[in-house]
mmCIF file of C-alpha atoms and ligand atoms in Angstrom:
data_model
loop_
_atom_site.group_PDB
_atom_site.id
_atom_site.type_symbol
_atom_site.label_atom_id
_atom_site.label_comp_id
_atom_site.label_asym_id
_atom_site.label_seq_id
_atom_site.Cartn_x
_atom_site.Cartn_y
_atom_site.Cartn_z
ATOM 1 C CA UNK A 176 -11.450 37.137 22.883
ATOM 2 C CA UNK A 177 -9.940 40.416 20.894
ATOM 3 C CA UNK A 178 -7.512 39.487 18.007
ATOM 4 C CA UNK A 179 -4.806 41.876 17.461
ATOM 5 C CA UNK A 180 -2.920 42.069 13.968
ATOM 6 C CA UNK A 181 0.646 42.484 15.265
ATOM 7 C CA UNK A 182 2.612 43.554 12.099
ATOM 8 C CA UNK A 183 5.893 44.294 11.542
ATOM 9 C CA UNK A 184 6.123 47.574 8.917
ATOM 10 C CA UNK A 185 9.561 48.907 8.004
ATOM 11 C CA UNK A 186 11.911 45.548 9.007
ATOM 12 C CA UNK A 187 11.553 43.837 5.421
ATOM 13 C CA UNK A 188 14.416 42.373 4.101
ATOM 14 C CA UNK A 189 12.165 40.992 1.258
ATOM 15 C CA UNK A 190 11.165 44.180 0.018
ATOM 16 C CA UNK A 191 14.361 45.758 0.599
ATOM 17 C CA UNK A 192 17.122 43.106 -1.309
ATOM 18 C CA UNK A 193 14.677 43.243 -4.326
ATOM 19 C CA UNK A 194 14.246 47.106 -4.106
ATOM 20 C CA UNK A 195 17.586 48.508 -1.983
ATOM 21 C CA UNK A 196 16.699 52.096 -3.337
ATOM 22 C CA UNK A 197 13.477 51.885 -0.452
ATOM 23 C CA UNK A 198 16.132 51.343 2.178
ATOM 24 C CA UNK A 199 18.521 54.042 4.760
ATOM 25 C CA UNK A 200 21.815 54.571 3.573
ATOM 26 C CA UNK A 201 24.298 56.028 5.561
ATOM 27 C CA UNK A 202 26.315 59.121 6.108
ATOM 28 C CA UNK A 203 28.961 57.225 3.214
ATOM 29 C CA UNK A 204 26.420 57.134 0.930
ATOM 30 C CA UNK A 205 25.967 53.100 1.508
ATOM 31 C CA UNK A 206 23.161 51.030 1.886
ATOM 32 C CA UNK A 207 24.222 48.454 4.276
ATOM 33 C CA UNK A 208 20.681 47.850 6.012
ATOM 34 C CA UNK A 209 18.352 45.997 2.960
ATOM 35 C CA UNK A 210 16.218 45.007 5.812
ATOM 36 C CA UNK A 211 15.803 48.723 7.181
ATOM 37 C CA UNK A 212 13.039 50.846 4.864
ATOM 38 C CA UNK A 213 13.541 54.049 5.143
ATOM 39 C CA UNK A 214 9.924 55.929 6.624
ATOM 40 C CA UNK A 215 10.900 59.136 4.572
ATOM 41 C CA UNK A 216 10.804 57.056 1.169
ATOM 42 C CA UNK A 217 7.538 57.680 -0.430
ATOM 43 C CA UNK A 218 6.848 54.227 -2.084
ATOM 44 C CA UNK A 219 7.829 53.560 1.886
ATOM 45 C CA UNK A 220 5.289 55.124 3.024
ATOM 46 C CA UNK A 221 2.417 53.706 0.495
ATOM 47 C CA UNK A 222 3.432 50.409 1.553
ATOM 48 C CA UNK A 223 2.512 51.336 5.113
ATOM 49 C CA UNK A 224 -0.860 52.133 4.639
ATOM 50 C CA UNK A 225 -1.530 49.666 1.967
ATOM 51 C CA UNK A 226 -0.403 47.186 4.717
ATOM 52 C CA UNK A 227 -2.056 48.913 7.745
ATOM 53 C CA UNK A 228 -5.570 48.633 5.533
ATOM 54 C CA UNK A 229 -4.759 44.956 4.989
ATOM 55 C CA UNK A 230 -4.496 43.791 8.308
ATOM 56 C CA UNK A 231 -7.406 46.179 9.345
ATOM 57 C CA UNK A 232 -9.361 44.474 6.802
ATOM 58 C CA UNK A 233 -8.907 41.071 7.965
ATOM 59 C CA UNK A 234 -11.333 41.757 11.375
ATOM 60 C CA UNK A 235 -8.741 42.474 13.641
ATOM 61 C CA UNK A 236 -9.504 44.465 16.963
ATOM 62 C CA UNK A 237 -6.590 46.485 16.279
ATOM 63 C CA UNK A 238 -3.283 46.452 14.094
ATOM 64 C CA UNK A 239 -0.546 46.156 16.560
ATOM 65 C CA UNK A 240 2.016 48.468 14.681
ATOM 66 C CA UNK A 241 5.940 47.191 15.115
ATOM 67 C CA UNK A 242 9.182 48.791 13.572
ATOM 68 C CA UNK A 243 6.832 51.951 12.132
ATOM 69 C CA UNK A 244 9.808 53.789 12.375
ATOM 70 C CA UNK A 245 13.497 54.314 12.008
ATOM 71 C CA UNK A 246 15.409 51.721 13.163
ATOM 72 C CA UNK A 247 18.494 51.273 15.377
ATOM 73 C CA UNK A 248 21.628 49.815 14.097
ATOM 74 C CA UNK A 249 22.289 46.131 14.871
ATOM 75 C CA UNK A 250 25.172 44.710 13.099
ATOM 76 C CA UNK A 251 25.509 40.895 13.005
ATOM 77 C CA UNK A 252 29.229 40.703 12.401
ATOM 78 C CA UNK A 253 31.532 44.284 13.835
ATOM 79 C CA UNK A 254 35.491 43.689 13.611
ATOM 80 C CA UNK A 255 35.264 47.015 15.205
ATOM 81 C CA UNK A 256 34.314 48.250 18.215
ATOM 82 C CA UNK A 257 31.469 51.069 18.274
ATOM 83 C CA UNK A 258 30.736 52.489 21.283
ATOM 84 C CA UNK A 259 27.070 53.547 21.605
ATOM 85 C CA UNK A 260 26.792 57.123 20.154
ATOM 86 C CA UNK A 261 28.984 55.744 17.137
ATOM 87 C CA UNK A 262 26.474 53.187 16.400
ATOM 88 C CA UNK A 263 23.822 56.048 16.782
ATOM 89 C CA UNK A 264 25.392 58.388 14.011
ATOM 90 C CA UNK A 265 25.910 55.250 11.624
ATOM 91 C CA UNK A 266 22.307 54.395 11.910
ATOM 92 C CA UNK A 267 21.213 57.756 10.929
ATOM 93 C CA UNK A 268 19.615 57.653 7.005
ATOM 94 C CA UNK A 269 20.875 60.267 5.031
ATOM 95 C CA UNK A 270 19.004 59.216 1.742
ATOM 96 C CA UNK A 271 17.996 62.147 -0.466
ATOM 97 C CA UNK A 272 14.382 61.800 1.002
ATOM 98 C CA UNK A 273 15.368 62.911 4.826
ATOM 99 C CA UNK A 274 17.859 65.036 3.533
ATOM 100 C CA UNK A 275 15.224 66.907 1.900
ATOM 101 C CA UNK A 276 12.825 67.140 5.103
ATOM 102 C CA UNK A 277 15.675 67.454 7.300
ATOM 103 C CA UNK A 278 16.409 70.434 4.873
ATOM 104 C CA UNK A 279 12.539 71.820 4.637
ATOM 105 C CA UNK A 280 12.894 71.925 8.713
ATOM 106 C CA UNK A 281 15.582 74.457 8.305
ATOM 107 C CA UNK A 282 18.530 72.017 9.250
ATOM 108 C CA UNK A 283 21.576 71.730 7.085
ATOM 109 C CA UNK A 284 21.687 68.187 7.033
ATOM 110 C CA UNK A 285 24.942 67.850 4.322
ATOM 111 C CA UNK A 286 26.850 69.554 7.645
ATOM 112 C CA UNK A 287 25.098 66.806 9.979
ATOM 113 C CA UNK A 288 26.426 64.065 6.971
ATOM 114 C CA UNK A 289 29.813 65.010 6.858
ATOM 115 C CA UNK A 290 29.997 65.459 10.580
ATOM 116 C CA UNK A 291 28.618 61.439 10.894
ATOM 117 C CA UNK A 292 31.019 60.449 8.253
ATOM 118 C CA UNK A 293 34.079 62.298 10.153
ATOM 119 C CA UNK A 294 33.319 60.487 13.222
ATOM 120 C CA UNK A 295 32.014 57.292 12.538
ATOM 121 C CA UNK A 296 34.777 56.897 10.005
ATOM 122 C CA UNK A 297 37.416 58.292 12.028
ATOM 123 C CA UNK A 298 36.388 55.152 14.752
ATOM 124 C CA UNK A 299 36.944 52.630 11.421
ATOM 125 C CA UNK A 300 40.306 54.106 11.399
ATOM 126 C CA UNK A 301 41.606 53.574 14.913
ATOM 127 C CA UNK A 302 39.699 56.291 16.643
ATOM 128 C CA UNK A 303 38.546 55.729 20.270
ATOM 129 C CA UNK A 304 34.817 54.596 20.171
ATOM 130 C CA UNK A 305 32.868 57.013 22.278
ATOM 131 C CA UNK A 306 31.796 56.325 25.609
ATOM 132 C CA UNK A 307 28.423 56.368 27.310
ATOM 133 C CA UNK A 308 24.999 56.301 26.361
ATOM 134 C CA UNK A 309 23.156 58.397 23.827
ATOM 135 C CA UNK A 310 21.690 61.345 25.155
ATOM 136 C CA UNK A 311 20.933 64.761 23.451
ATOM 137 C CA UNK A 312 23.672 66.388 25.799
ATOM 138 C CA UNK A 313 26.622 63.564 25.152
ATOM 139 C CA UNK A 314 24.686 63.668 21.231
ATOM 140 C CA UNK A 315 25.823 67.475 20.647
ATOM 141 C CA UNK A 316 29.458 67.510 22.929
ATOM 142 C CA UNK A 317 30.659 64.786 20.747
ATOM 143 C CA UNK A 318 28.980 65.754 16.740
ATOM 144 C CA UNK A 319 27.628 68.434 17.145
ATOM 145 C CA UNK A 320 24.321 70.763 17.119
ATOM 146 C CA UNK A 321 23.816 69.864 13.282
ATOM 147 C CA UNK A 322 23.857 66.327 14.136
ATOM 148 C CA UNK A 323 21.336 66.529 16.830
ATOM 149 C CA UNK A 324 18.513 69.118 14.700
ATOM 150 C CA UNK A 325 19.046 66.703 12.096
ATOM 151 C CA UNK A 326 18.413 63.188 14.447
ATOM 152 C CA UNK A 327 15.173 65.265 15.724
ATOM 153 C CA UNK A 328 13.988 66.399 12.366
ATOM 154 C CA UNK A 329 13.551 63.009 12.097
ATOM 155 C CA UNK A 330 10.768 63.228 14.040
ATOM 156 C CA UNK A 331 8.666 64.819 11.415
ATOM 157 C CA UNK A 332 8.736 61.919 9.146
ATOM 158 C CA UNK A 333 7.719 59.342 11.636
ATOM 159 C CA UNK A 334 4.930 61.254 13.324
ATOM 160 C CA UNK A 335 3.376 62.334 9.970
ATOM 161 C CA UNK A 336 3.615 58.574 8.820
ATOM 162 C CA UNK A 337 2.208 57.085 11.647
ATOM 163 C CA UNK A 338 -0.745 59.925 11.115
ATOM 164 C CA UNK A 339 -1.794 58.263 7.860
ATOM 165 C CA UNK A 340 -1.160 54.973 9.161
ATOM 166 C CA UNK A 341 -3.713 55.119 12.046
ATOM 167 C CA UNK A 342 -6.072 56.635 10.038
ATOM 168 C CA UNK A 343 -6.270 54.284 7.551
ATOM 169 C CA UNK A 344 -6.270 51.575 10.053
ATOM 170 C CA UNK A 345 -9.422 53.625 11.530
ATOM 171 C CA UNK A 346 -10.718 53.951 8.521
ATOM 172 C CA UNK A 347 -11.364 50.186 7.923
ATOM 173 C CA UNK A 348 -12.751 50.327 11.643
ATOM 174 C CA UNK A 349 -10.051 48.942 13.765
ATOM 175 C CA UNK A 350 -7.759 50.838 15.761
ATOM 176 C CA UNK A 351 -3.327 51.054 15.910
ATOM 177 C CA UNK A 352 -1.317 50.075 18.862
ATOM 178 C CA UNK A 353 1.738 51.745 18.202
ATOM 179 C CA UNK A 354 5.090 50.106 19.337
ATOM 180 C CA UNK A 355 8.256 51.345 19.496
ATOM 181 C CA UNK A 356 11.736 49.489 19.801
ATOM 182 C CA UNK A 357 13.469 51.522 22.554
ATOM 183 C CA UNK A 358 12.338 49.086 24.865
ATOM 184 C CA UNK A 359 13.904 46.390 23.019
ATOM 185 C CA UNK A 360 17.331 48.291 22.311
ATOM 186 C CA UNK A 361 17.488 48.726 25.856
ATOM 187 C CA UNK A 362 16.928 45.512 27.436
ATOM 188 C CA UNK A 363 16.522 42.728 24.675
ATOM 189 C CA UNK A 364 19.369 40.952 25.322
ATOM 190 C CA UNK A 365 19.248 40.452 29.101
ATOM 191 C CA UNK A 366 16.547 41.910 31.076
ATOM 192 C CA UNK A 367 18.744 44.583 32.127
ATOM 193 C CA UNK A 368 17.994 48.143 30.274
ATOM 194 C CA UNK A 369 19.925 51.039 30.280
ATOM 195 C CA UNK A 370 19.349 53.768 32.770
ATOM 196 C CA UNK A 371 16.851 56.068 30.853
ATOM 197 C CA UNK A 372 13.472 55.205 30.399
ATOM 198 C CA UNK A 373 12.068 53.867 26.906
ATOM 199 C CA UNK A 374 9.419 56.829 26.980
ATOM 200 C CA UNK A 375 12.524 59.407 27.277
ATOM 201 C CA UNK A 376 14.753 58.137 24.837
ATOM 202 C CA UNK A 377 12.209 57.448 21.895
ATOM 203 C CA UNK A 378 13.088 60.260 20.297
ATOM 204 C CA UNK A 379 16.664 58.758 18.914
ATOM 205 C CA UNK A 380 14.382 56.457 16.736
ATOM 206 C CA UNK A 381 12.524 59.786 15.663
ATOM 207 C CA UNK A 382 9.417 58.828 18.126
ATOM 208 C CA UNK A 383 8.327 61.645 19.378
ATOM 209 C CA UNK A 384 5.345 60.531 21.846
ATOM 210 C CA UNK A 385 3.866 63.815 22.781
ATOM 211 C CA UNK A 386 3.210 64.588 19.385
ATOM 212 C CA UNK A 387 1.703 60.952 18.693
ATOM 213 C CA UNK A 388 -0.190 60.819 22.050
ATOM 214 C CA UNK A 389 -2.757 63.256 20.118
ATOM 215 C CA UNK A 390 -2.966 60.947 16.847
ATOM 216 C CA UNK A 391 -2.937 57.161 17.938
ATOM 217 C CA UNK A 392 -5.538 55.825 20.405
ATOM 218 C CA UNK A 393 -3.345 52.815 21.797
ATOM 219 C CA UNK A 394 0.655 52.204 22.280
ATOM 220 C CA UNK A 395 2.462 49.336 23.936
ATOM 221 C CA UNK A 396 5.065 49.235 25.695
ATOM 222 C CA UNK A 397 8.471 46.933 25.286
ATOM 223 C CA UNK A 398 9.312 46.264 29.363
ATOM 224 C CA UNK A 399 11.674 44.211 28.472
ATOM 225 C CA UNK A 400 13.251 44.105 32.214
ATOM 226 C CA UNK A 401 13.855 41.727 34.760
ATOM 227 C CA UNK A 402 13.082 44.442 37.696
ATOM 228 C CA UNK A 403 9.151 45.167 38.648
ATOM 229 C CA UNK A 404 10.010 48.495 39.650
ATOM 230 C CA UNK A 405 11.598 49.391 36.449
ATOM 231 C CA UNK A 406 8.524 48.364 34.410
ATOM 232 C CA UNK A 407 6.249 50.410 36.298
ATOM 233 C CA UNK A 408 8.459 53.084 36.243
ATOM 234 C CA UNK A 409 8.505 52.679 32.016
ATOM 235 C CA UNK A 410 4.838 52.201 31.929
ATOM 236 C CA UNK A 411 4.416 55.770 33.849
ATOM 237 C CA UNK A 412 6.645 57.278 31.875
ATOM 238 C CA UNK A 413 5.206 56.131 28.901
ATOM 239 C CA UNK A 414 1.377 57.994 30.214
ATOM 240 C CA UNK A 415 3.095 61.186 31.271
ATOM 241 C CA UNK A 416 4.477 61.506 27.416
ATOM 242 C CA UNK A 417 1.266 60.069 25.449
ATOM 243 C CA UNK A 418 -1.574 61.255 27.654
ATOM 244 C CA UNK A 419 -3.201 59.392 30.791
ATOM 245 C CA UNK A 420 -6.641 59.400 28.928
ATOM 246 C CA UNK A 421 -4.588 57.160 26.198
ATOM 247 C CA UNK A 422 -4.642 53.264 26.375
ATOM 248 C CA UNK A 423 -1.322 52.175 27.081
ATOM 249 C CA UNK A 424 -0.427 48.397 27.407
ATOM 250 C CA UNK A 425 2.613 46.693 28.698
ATOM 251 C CA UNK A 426 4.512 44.079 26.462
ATOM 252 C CA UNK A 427 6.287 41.379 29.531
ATOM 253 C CA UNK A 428 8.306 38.657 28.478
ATOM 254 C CA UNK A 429 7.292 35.349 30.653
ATOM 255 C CA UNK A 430 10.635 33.599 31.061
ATOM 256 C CA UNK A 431 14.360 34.296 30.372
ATOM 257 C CA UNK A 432 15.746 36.569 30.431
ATOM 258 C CA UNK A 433 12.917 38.844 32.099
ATOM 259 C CA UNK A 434 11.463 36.819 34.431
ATOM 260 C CA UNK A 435 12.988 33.173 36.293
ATOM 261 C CA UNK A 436 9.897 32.856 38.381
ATOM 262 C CA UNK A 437 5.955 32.661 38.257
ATOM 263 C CA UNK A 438 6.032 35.564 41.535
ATOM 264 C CA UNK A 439 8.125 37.777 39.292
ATOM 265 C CA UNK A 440 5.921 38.047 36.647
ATOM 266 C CA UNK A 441 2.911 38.664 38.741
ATOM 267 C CA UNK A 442 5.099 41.243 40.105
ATOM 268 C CA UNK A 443 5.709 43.001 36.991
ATOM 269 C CA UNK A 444 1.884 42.365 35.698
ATOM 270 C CA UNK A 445 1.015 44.072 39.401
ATOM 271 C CA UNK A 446 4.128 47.278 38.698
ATOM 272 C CA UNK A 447 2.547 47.804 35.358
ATOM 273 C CA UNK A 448 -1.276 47.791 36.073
ATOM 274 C CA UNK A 449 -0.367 50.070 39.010
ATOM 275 C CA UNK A 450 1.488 52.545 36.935
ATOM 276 C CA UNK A 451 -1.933 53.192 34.844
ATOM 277 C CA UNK A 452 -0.985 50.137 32.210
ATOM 278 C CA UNK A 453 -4.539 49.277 30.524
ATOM 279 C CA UNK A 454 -3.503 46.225 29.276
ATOM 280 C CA UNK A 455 -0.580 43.479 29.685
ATOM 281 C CA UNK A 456 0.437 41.246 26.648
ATOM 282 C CA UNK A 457 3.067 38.561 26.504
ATOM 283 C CA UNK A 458 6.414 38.179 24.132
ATOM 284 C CA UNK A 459 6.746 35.756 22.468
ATOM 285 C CA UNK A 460 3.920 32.609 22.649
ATOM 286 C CA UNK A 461 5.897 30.746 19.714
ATOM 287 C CA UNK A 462 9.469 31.154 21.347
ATOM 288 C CA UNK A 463 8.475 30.269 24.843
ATOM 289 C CA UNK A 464 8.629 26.585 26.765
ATOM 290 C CA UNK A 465 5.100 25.294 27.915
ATOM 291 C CA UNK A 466 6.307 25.488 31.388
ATOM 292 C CA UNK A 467 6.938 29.112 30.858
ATOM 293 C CA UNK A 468 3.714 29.642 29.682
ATOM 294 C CA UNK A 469 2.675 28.244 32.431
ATOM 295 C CA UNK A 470 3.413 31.746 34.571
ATOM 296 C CA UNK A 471 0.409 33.549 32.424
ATOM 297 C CA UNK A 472 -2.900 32.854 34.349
ATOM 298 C CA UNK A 473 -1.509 34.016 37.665
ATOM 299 C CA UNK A 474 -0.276 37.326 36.095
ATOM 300 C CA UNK A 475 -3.454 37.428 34.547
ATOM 301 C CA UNK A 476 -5.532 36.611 37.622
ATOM 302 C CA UNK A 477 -4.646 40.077 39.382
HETATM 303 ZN ZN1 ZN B 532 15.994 58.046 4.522
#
């Protein structure tokens, strides 16, 4: 059997209530995510690799790389409502680190801050919270073209740090699987993601797959859906962006609230193999009910 070293980098709550100076602070200058590490932070970014080398270290057939990048905003307690693109500009890290390579990229990134703060606090105070997903068109109609070069320059930072990461994890002689959450924002909660496809809205986490198809041999994808069709459609996506010569694997979750039925889950495992997926691995083998796990050997069996 191959043993993957799935590893969660940047989510460290840990590391970030001992040391909040690692972590994103927003466009008010607060730093309200300890458990978000900002991937523009250089100590950041030397804890990466230091921990990519350690799990390589340990044998593994790869290092399975989660949260290797910035991170969506999910707030625990809201007493107001945010509609999606608020929660987008709130989440953005505007610590002196990506202001600097947002600045380097030729984007004036105080403009972008002052622009988040005017919106996002302008919702705080009574404002309407905007409606509709986040796309790069609804992105600039409602902050603005400094907003949107300075979410993209964000790019930059994750592509060069997952660079180093995979080749220090090569390095020791294993290989990364690179992960990213869009999946999860999408469809964690119910099986039911929003219309765009993971591969096409990576980029709001600063994931730009093109530019990391050339640089990491393996990625996995979060089809976090209840609909067959839908992770096939994810999984193609996911080649067109990366590269069809790259290994690509698809992440299913067994049982609620995915899949209520053995049949479903070999129809998924079927969508995903048939869209070019190498690969299918199952979320998560300590949360799910025996009978559950039950499902795995027919969608295994294909
Ligand atoms: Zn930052």
């Amino acid at each position: 059997m191959k043993l993957h070293g799935w590893t969660v980098f940047l989510r460290n709550a840990t590391i970030g209530t001992e040391h909040p100076d690692v972590t994103v602070r927003d466009c008010f200058g607060d730093r309200g995510s300890l458990t978000d590490l900002c991937p523009a932070h250089p100590d950041v970014r030397d804890y990466a690799v230091a921990l990519a080398r350690a799990v390589a270290r340990l044998g593994v057939d790869s290092v399975v790389a989660e949260s290797l990048h910035f991170r969506p905003l999910k707030p625990q307690r809201s007493f107001v409502p945010l509609g999606p693109m608020d929660a987008y500009l709130f989440a953005l890290c505007f610590c002196d680190y990506c202001m600097r390579r947002a600045t380097d990229l030729g984007v004036n990134a105080e403009v972008a801050r002052e622009e988040c703060a005017r919106i996002v606090g302008g919702v705080f105070d009574g404002d309407p919270p905007a409606q509709g997903e986040v796309t790069r068109a609804a992105l600039t109609a409602y902050a603005g073209p400094d907003v949107v070069a300075y979410a993209r320059a964000r790019s930059e930072t994750v592509t060069t740090l997952v660079s180093e990461v995979a080749s220090a994890v090569a390095g020791e002689g294993s290989k990364l699987v690179f992960i990213d959450s869009t999946g999860a924002v999408k469809g964690y909660t119910d099986g039911l993601p929003t219309p765009g496809l993971a591969a096409h809205d990576a980029w709001q986490l600063g994931v730009d797959l093109v530019a990391l198809g050339d640089l990491v041999p393996a990625f996995g994808v979060l089809a976090y859906a209840r609909d067959a069709a839908r992770v096939a459609d994810d999984v193609g996506a996911y080649l067109r962006s990366v590269g069809k010569d790259r290994e690509v694997r698809a992440v299913l979750r067994p049982g609620y609230p995915d899949s209520d039925s053995t049949d479903r889950l070999v129809a998924k495992a079927r969508g995903a193999k048939a869209a070019g997926a190498l690969a299918v691995d199952f979320y998560a083998y300590g949360l799910v009910p025996h009978p559950v796990l039950d499902r795995i050997p027919a969608a295994l069996s294909l």
